[in-house]
Coordinates of C-alpha atoms in Angstrom, one line a residue:
X1 CA 24.8 6.0 84.9
X2 CA 21.3 6.7 83.9
X3 CA 21.9 5.7 80.3
X4 CA 22.6 2.1 81.5
X5 CA 18.9 1.6 82.0
X6 CA 17.7 2.8 78.7
X7 CA 16.1 0.0 76.7
X8 CA 15.1 -2.2 79.7
X9 CA 11.6 -3.4 80.0
X10 CA 10.1 -2.4 83.4
X11 CA 6.8 -2.5 85.3
X12 CA 5.9 0.6 87.4
X13 CA 3.2 0.4 90.0
X14 CA 1.7 3.8 90.8
X15 CA -0.8 2.8 93.4
X16 CA -4.5 2.0 93.0
X17 CA -5.4 5.3 91.5
X18 CA -2.9 5.4 88.6
X19 CA -2.5 1.7 88.2
X20 CA 0.4 -0.3 86.7
X21 CA 2.4 0.7 83.6
X22 CA 4.8 -1.4 81.5
X23 CA 7.1 -0.3 78.8
X24 CA 10.6 0.3 77.6
X25 CA 12.7 2.9 79.4
X26 CA 13.4 5.7 77.0
X27 CA 15.1 8.2 79.4
X28 CA 16.0 8.6 83.1
X29 CA 16.6 12.2 84.5
X30 CA 18.3 12.1 87.9
X31 CA 18.1 15.8 88.2
X32 CA 14.3 16.1 87.9
X33 CA 13.8 12.6 89.3
X34 CA 11.7 11.4 86.4
X35 CA 11.7 8.3 84.2
X36 CA 10.0 7.9 80.8
X37 CA 8.6 4.9 79.0
X38 CA 8.1 4.4 75.3
X39 CA 5.3 2.3 73.9
X40 CA 3.6 2.1 77.3
X41 CA 0.8 -0.3 78.5
X42 CA -1.6 0.8 81.2
X43 CA -3.1 -2.1 83.2
X44 CA -2.5 -4.4 80.2
X45 CA -4.0 -2.0 77.6
X46 CA -1.7 -0.2 75.2
X47 CA -1.7 3.6 75.7
X48 CA -2.7 6.0 72.9
X49 CA 0.4 8.1 73.5
X50 CA 3.9 7.0 72.5
X51 CA 5.6 8.0 75.7
X52 CA 4.7 8.5 79.4
X53 CA 6.9 10.2 82.0
X54 CA 6.6 9.5 85.8
X55 CA 7.9 11.3 88.8
X56 CA 9.5 9.6 91.7
X57 CA 6.8 10.6 94.1
X58 CA 4.1 8.7 92.1
X59 CA 6.1 5.5 91.8
X60 CA 5.2 2.9 94.5
X61 CA 7.2 0.0 93.0
X62 CA 9.4 -0.5 90.0
X63 CA 10.3 -4.0 88.7
X64 CA 12.6 -4.9 85.8
X65 CA 10.9 -7.3 83.4
X66 CA 13.8 -7.7 80.9
X67 CA 17.4 -6.4 80.7
X68 CA 18.5 -5.3 77.2
X69 CA 21.8 -6.5 75.8
X70 CA 22.9 -2.9 75.3
X71 CA 22.5 -2.3 79.0
X72 CA 24.7 -5.3 79.9
X73 CA 27.5 -4.1 77.5
X74 CA 27.4 -0.6 78.9
X75 CA 27.5 -2.0 82.4
X76 CA 30.7 -3.9 81.5
X77 CA 32.4 -0.8 80.2
X78 CA 31.5 1.5 83.1
X79 CA 32.3 -0.9 85.8
X80 CA 30.5 -1.6 89.1
X81 CA 30.4 2.1 90.1
X82 CA 27.3 2.5 87.9
X83 CA 25.5 -0.4 89.6
X84 CA 22.4 1.6 90.6
X85 CA 20.6 4.8 90.4
X86 CA 18.3 6.5 93.0
X87 CA 15.1 8.4 92.3
X88 CA 14.4 10.8 95.1
X89 CA 10.7 11.9 95.5
X90 CA 9.9 15.6 95.2
X91 CA 6.8 17.7 94.8
X92 CA 5.7 18.1 91.2
X93 CA 5.0 15.7 88.3
X94 CA 5.4 15.7 84.6
X95 CA 3.3 13.1 82.8
X96 CA 2.7 12.8 79.1
X97 CA -0.7 11.1 78.7
X98 CA -0.5 9.3 82.1
X99 CA -3.5 10.9 83.6
X100 CA -4.4 11.0 87.3
X101 CA -4.4 13.6 90.0
X102 CA -1.7 14.9 92.4
X103 CA -3.5 13.7 95.5
X104 CA -1.4 10.5 95.8
X105 CA 0.5 10.2 99.0
X106 CA 4.2 11.1 98.9
X107 CA 6.6 8.3 99.1
X108 CA 9.4 9.4 101.4
X109 CA 11.7 6.4 100.9
X110 CA 14.1 6.5 97.9
X111 CA 13.3 4.0 95.1
X112 CA 16.4 1.8 94.5
X113 CA 16.8 0.5 91.0
X114 CA 19.4 -2.3 91.1
X115 CA 21.8 -3.1 88.3
X116 CA 23.4 -6.5 88.0
X117 CA 26.8 -7.2 86.6
X118 CA 27.1 -9.5 83.7
X119 CA 24.8 -12.4 84.6
X120 CA 26.1 -16.0 84.4
X121 CA 24.7 -18.3 81.7
X122 CA 23.2 -21.6 82.7
X123 CA 23.2 -24.7 80.7
X124 CA 21.9 -24.3 77.2
X125 CA 22.8 -20.6 77.2
X126 CA 19.6 -19.4 78.8
X127 CA 20.0 -16.4 81.0
X128 CA 18.7 -16.8 84.5
X129 CA 15.9 -14.7 86.0
X130 CA 17.4 -11.6 87.7
X131 CA 17.3 -11.3 91.5
X132 CA 14.1 -9.4 92.1
X133 CA 10.6 -10.3 93.2
X134 CA 7.6 -10.3 90.8
X135 CA 3.9 -9.9 91.5
X136 CA 1.4 -12.6 90.4
X137 CA 0.4 -10.6 87.3
X138 CA 4.0 -10.2 86.0
X139 CA 4.8 -13.9 86.7
X140 CA 1.8 -14.9 84.6
X141 CA 3.0 -12.6 81.8
X142 CA 6.5 -14.2 82.0
X143 CA 5.1 -17.7 81.8
X144 CA 3.0 -16.8 78.8
X145 CA 6.1 -15.3 77.0
X146 CA 8.6 -18.0 77.8
X147 CA 6.4 -21.1 77.3
X148 CA 9.3 -23.4 78.2
X149 CA 10.7 -24.8 81.4
X150 CA 7.3 -24.9 83.1
X151 CA 4.9 -27.7 83.9
X152 CA 1.3 -28.0 84.9
X153 CA 1.0 -29.2 88.5
X154 CA -1.3 -32.0 89.5
X155 CA -2.6 -33.4 92.7
X156 CA -1.8 -30.3 94.8
X157 CA -3.7 -27.6 96.4
X158 CA -2.0 -24.9 94.3
X159 CA -3.4 -26.4 91.0
X160 CA -7.0 -26.0 92.3
X161 CA -6.3 -22.4 93.3
X162 CA -4.9 -21.4 89.9
X163 CA -6.9 -20.8 86.8
X164 CA -7.2 -23.4 84.0
X165 CA -4.6 -21.7 81.8
X166 CA -2.1 -21.0 84.5
X167 CA 0.9 -23.1 85.4
X168 CA 3.6 -23.3 88.1
X169 CA 7.2 -22.7 86.9
X170 CA 9.7 -25.4 87.6
X171 CA 12.4 -24.8 90.1
X172 CA 15.6 -23.2 88.6
X173 CA 18.8 -22.5 90.3
X174 CA 20.9 -24.4 92.7
X175 CA 19.6 -26.3 95.7
X176 CA 21.9 -24.6 98.2
X177 CA 22.7 -21.1 97.3
X178 CA 22.4 -19.4 94.0
X179 CA 19.1 -17.9 93.0
X180 CA 16.2 -17.8 95.4
X181 CA 13.5 -20.4 94.9
X182 CA 10.1 -19.2 93.7
X183 CA 7.9 -18.5 96.6
X184 CA 5.0 -20.5 95.3
X185 CA 7.2 -23.5 94.8
X186 CA 8.6 -23.2 98.2
X187 CA 5.1 -23.1 99.7
X188 CA 3.2 -25.5 97.5
X189 CA 5.9 -27.5 95.7
X190 CA 6.1 -31.3 96.2
X191 CA 9.5 -32.0 94.7
X192 CA 8.1 -34.3 92.1
X193 CA 8.9 -32.7 88.7
X194 CA 9.0 -35.7 86.4
X195 CA 7.0 -38.4 88.2
X196 CA 3.6 -37.1 87.4
X197 CA 4.4 -36.6 83.7
X198 CA 3.9 -40.3 83.1
X199 CA 0.5 -42.0 83.4
X200 CA 0.2 -45.1 85.4
X201 CA -0.4 -48.2 83.3
X202 CA -3.4 -49.9 85.0
X203 CA -4.0 -52.5 82.3
X204 CA -0.4 -53.6 82.3
X205 CA -0.2 -54.0 86.0
X206 CA -3.6 -55.8 86.1
X207 CA -2.4 -58.3 83.6
X208 CA 0.4 -59.3 85.9
X209 CA -2.1 -60.4 88.5
X210 CA -3.7 -63.8 87.9
X211 CA -6.9 -63.4 89.9
X212 CA -8.4 -66.8 89.1
X213 CA -5.3 -68.7 90.2
X214 CA -5.0 -66.7 93.4
X215 CA -8.6 -67.3 94.5
X216 CA -8.4 -71.0 93.5
X217 CA -5.3 -71.4 95.8
X218 CA -7.1 -69.6 98.7
X219 CA -10.2 -71.7 98.4
X220 CA -8.2 -75.0 98.2
X221 CA -6.2 -74.0 101.3
X222 CA -9.4 -73.2 103.2
X223 CA -10.9 -76.6 102.3
X224 CA -7.8 -78.4 103.5
X225 CA -7.6 -76.4 106.7
X226 CA -11.2 -76.2 107.7
X227 CA -13.0 -79.5 108.3
X228 CA -16.4 -77.8 108.7
X229 CA -16.4 -76.9 105.0
X230 CA -16.5 -80.5 103.9
X231 CA -19.2 -83.1 104.6
X232 CA -20.1 -86.6 103.7
X233 CA -17.5 -89.1 102.5
X234 CA -14.0 -88.0 101.9
X235 CA -14.3 -88.7 98.2
X236 CA -17.5 -86.8 97.9
X237 CA -17.2 -83.5 96.0
X238 CA -18.1 -80.6 98.2
X239 CA -20.2 -77.9 96.7
X240 CA -18.4 -74.6 96.3
X241 CA -21.2 -72.4 97.5
X242 CA -24.2 -72.6 99.8
X243 CA -27.3 -70.6 100.0
X244 CA -27.8 -68.3 103.0
X245 CA -30.8 -70.5 104.2
X246 CA -29.2 -73.9 103.4
X247 CA -28.3 -76.1 106.3
X248 CA -24.8 -77.6 105.8
X249 CA -25.2 -80.0 108.7
X250 CA -26.5 -83.5 108.2
X251 CA -30.2 -83.8 109.1
X252 CA -32.9 -86.5 109.1
X253 CA -34.8 -86.9 105.8
X254 CA -37.9 -84.7 105.6
X255 CA -41.3 -86.6 105.9
X256 CA -43.9 -84.7 104.0
X257 CA -46.9 -86.9 104.8
X258 CA -47.3 -86.1 108.5
X259 CA -51.1 -86.3 108.6
X260 CA -52.9 -89.6 107.9
X261 CA -56.6 -90.3 108.1
X262 CA -58.4 -93.6 108.6
X263 CA -60.2 -93.2 105.3
X264 CA -58.4 -91.4 102.5
X265 CA -60.6 -88.7 101.1
X266 CA -61.2 -88.1 97.4
X267 CA -58.8 -85.1 97.4
X268 CA -55.4 -84.1 98.9
X269 CA -53.8 -80.8 99.3
X270 CA -50.3 -79.6 100.0
X271 CA -48.9 -76.5 101.8
X272 CA -46.3 -74.1 100.5
X273 CA -43.5 -76.1 102.3
X274 CA -44.7 -79.4 100.6
X275 CA -46.5 -81.0 103.5
X276 CA -49.5 -83.2 102.5
X277 CA -52.8 -82.3 104.0
X278 CA -55.5 -84.9 103.2
X279 CA -59.2 -84.0 103.1
X280 CA -61.8 -85.7 105.3
X281 CA -65.4 -86.4 104.9
X282 CA -68.1 -84.3 106.6
X283 CA -69.0 -87.2 109.0
X284 CA -65.4 -87.4 110.2
X285 CA -65.2 -83.7 110.5
X286 CA -68.4 -83.6 112.5
X287 CA -67.0 -86.3 114.9
X288 CA -63.8 -84.3 115.3
X289 CA -65.7 -81.2 116.3
X290 CA -67.8 -83.2 118.7
X291 CA -64.7 -84.7 120.4
X292 CA -63.1 -81.3 120.7
X293 CA -66.3 -79.9 122.3
X294 CA -66.4 -82.8 124.8
X295 CA -62.9 -81.8 126.0
X296 CA -63.8 -78.1 126.6
X297 CA -63.5 -76.6 123.1
X298 CA -67.1 -75.3 123.2
X299 CA -69.0 -73.8 120.3
X300 CA -68.6 -70.3 121.6
X301 CA -64.8 -70.7 121.7
X302 CA -64.8 -72.3 118.2
X303 CA -66.9 -69.4 116.9
X304 CA -64.5 -66.9 118.4
X305 CA -61.4 -68.6 116.9
X306 CA -63.0 -68.9 113.5
X307 CA -64.1 -65.3 113.6
X308 CA -60.5 -64.2 114.4
X309 CA -58.9 -66.3 111.7
X310 CA -61.5 -65.3 109.0
X311 CA -61.3 -61.6 109.9
X312 CA -57.4 -61.7 109.7
X313 CA -57.6 -63.3 106.3
X314 CA -60.3 -60.7 105.1
X315 CA -58.1 -57.8 106.4
X316 CA -55.2 -59.2 104.3
X317 CA -57.4 -59.5 101.2
X318 CA -58.6 -55.9 101.7
X319 CA -55.0 -54.5 101.5
X320 CA -53.7 -55.0 105.0
X321 CA -51.4 -52.2 106.3
X322 CA -51.4 -50.5 102.9
X323 CA -55.1 -49.9 103.1
X324 CA -55.9 -49.6 106.8
X325 CA -53.8 -46.7 107.9
X326 CA -54.7 -43.5 109.8
X327 CA -54.0 -41.5 106.7
X328 CA -56.5 -43.4 104.7
X329 CA -59.6 -42.9 106.9
X330 CA -61.6 -41.4 104.1
X331 CA -61.3 -44.6 102.1
X332 CA -62.5 -47.2 104.6
X333 CA -63.2 -50.6 103.0
X334 CA -66.8 -51.9 102.9
X335 CA -67.6 -55.6 103.5
X336 CA -71.0 -57.3 102.9
X337 CA -71.7 -60.3 105.1
X338 CA -74.4 -62.8 103.9
X339 CA -75.4 -65.1 106.8
X340 CA -77.9 -67.8 107.2
X341 CA -79.7 -68.9 110.4
X342 CA -77.2 -71.7 111.3
X343 CA -73.8 -72.2 112.9
X344 CA -72.0 -71.2 109.7
X345 CA -74.0 -67.9 109.8
X346 CA -72.9 -67.4 113.5
X347 CA -69.3 -67.8 112.3
X348 CA -69.8 -65.1 109.8
X349 CA -71.3 -62.7 112.4
X350 CA -68.3 -63.3 114.6
X351 CA -66.0 -62.4 111.7
X352 CA -68.1 -59.2 111.0
X353 CA -67.7 -58.1 114.6
X354 CA -63.9 -58.4 114.4
X355 CA -63.8 -56.5 111.1
X356 CA -66.0 -53.7 112.5
X357 CA -63.5 -53.4 115.4
X358 CA -60.8 -52.8 112.9
X359 CA -62.5 -49.8 111.3
X360 CA -64.1 -51.7 108.4
X361 CA -67.6 -50.7 107.1
X362 CA -69.6 -53.9 107.7
X363 CA -73.1 -54.5 106.2
X364 CA -74.6 -57.7 107.7
X365 CA -77.5 -59.5 105.9
X366 CA -79.5 -61.9 108.1
X367 CA -83.1 -62.9 107.3
X368 CA -85.8 -62.5 110.0
X369 CA -86.8 -65.7 111.8
X370 CA -89.1 -66.2 114.7
X371 CA -86.7 -68.4 116.5
X372 CA -82.9 -68.4 116.1
X373 CA -80.0 -70.4 117.5
X374 CA -78.6 -69.2 120.8
X375 CA -75.2 -68.8 119.3
X376 CA -76.6 -66.4 116.6
X377 CA -78.5 -64.4 119.2
X378 CA -75.4 -63.8 121.4
X379 CA -73.3 -63.0 118.3
X380 CA -75.9 -60.5 117.1
X381 CA -75.9 -58.8 120.5
X382 CA -72.1 -58.3 120.4
X383 CA -72.2 -57.2 116.7
X384 CA -74.8 -54.5 117.6
X385 CA -72.2 -52.9 119.9
X386 CA -69.8 -52.3 117.1
X387 CA -71.9 -49.8 115.1
X388 CA -72.2 -52.2 112.1
X389 CA -75.2 -52.1 109.9
X390 CA -77.8 -55.0 110.1
X391 CA -80.3 -55.5 107.2
X392 CA -82.8 -58.3 106.7
X393 CA -83.9 -57.4 103.1
X394 CA -81.7 -57.8 100.1
X395 CA -83.0 -54.4 98.8
X396 CA -81.1 -52.7 101.7
X397 CA -77.8 -54.1 100.6
X398 CA -75.4 -51.6 98.8
X399 CA -76.2 -51.0 95.2
X400 CA -72.6 -50.2 94.3
X401 CA -69.9 -52.8 94.4
X402 CA -68.3 -53.4 97.8
X403 CA -64.7 -54.3 98.5
X404 CA -65.4 -57.9 99.7
X405 CA -68.4 -60.2 100.0
X406 CA -68.2 -62.9 102.7
X407 CA -70.6 -65.8 102.1
X408 CA -72.0 -67.8 105.0
X409 CA -75.4 -68.7 103.5
X410 CA -74.8 -72.4 103.1
X411 CA -75.2 -75.1 105.8
X412 CA -73.7 -78.6 105.7
X413 CA -76.9 -80.3 106.8
X414 CA -79.9 -78.1 105.9
X415 CA -79.9 -78.0 102.1
X416 CA -83.6 -77.0 101.9
X417 CA -82.6 -73.4 102.7
X418 CA -81.5 -72.9 99.1
X419 CA -85.1 -73.0 98.0
X420 CA -86.0 -70.0 100.2
X421 CA -86.7 -66.7 98.4
X422 CA -84.3 -64.8 100.7
X423 CA -81.5 -67.2 99.9
X424 CA -82.0 -66.9 96.1
X425 CA -82.2 -63.1 96.3
X426 CA -79.0 -62.9 98.4
X427 CA -77.2 -65.3 96.0
X428 CA -78.3 -63.3 93.0
X429 CA -77.1 -60.1 94.6
X430 CA -73.7 -61.6 95.4
X431 CA -73.2 -62.9 91.8
X432 CA -74.3 -59.6 90.3
X433 CA -72.0 -57.5 92.5
X434 CA -68.6 -57.4 91.0
X435 CA -66.8 -57.8 94.4
X436 CA -64.7 -60.9 95.1
X437 CA -66.3 -63.5 97.4
X438 CA -64.8 -65.3 100.4
X439 CA -66.7 -68.4 101.6
X440 CA -66.3 -69.5 105.3
X441 CA -66.7 -73.2 105.9
X442 CA -68.3 -74.1 102.6
X443 CA -70.1 -77.4 102.0
X444 CA -68.6 -80.4 100.4
X445 CA -68.3 -80.9 96.6
X446 CA -71.5 -83.0 96.4
X447 CA -73.5 -79.8 96.7
X448 CA -73.5 -77.1 94.0
X449 CA -72.3 -73.6 95.0
X450 CA -75.0 -71.0 94.5
X451 CA -72.3 -68.2 94.9
X452 CA -69.1 -68.6 93.0
X453 CA -66.3 -67.9 95.5
X454 CA -62.7 -66.7 94.8
X455 CA -61.4 -68.0 98.2
X456 CA -62.7 -70.6 100.7
X457 CA -61.7 -71.0 104.3
X458 CA -61.9 -74.5 105.9
X459 CA -61.6 -75.3 109.6
X460 CA -59.1 -77.8 111.1
X461 CA -58.9 -80.1 108.2
X462 CA -60.3 -79.4 104.7
X463 CA -63.3 -81.0 103.1
X464 CA -63.2 -82.3 99.5
X465 CA -64.3 -79.0 97.9
X466 CA -65.3 -78.6 94.2
X467 CA -63.6 -76.2 91.8
X468 CA -66.3 -73.6 92.4
X469 CA -64.9 -73.0 95.9
X470 CA -61.9 -71.2 94.5
X471 CA -58.6 -71.2 96.2
X472 CA -58.7 -73.1 99.5
X473 CA -57.2 -71.9 102.8
X474 CA -57.0 -73.7 106.1
X475 CA -57.3 -72.1 109.6
X476 CA -56.3 -73.5 113.0
X477 CA -59.2 -73.5 115.4
X478 CA -57.2 -74.8 118.3
X479 CA -58.0 -78.6 118.3
X480 CA -55.2 -80.4 120.3
X481 CA -53.3 -83.3 118.7
X482 CA -54.7 -86.0 121.1
X483 CA -58.2 -85.0 120.0
X484 CA -57.3 -85.9 116.4
X485 CA -55.9 -89.2 117.7
X486 CA -59.2 -90.0 119.4
X487 CA -61.0 -90.0 116.0
X488 CA -58.2 -92.0 114.3
X489 CA -56.3 -89.2 112.7
X490 CA -52.5 -89.1 113.0
X491 CA -51.9 -85.4 113.1
X492 CA -48.9 -83.1 113.0
X493 CA -49.6 -79.3 112.7
X494 CA -48.9 -78.0 109.2
X495 CA -49.4 -74.3 110.2
X496 CA -45.9 -73.5 111.5
X497 CA -45.9 -69.9 112.7
X498 CA -49.3 -69.0 111.1
X499 CA -52.9 -69.5 111.9
X500 CA -54.1 -69.4 108.2
X501 CA -52.2 -71.1 105.4
X502 CA -53.0 -71.6 101.7
X503 CA -53.5 -75.1 100.3
X504 CA -52.7 -76.3 96.8
X505 CA -54.6 -79.1 95.0
X506 CA -52.6 -82.2 94.2

């Protein structure tokens, strides 16, 4: 009977135009095929009218939200013959405050409104959910109203797809048979209702693991099983760790004094690796160069080797790859070369030629002389092909500070040149210019330095230089070992993989 459904809460879907209505059934008229709701809600908003009436032709879907107790008692009295009613669509509509036009499509299928017999009570006296499907919106309303028997899902795709305040209901009903499982739980459920409710105790489980004891046991077993890990006597304590560059194999003791000279000089130097490099006197150095020249290491070859090593050191002092790059062409470094009319000056000209070949602005100062050494003449001819600038007057030197000054004014033998006006003028310009100074093959400490140098480059073996020479570097000019032996020097190369190495005073 139609009165069996009065008082039930239903949701009526009237299509996209009219929307969804919820409310309590106040009357059902099978003759006119209409149904009325009291205290209606339209799309979640309470209507201003107390009652709304719908025609069967406007109803797309009807779902029961809650069955009233009165309806259940009436259903018991009337029996199963009043189990359902049918609303047949027809043309015409009576709506009190519902709104909307009559252009909605006619639903030709009858709308079946099922009626359940007395539902069974589950444990705890909670009535199960009736056998009908709900849309996502109604399920969200049910969950908000009930508030119990639901849990928040974790670690599943369904939790990321739902809103922050939404939850997935737990499975109710029997496993085989009974009520149908919720569609979302069938699709996205993982069958773990209570496992995720408890947090994992990380601290408690970590306390059960004694990491120090386990690693100690592993290390002791490795030492017993691997003989390569232990060295020396059996009773010797093996170090627990080695550096990445430490040799664990037994080796011969290192000999740091690999160079010995017949007459110990007044000064000794050491390399970065600790090798001792003694200084030699100017007379012994001169004999060494003469012996090398007699075996084919001519002056020209020595000048070339010295120019290469000196230019390589100068390029490093100028900034190396950080300064000399194709993107830094507008800031090319400037080097001022101060050379005298001797072999040391020829070495400086050779260095300037190599610097000019590496895109360095070179300004070469050399005083005018009627007659010059053949080595200087040949080096000047090559330097002129580089595009470098040659000046013979100090006034033509740059007035602004340059990047580097290379000093080759001094000679080991001709000390009278220091009294020349051009020498004094060039030395004053170098001292007034705020650029650092590199001296190539400076004289021994017995002679005062007119130009204070920051670095000094010695050839083959160092001379005993004074403190004014700055930091001392040593370059390899290619003298063989047997040539050293001819002049009484026991020699072992301290250069390693380099041609220029720094020396430290003992």
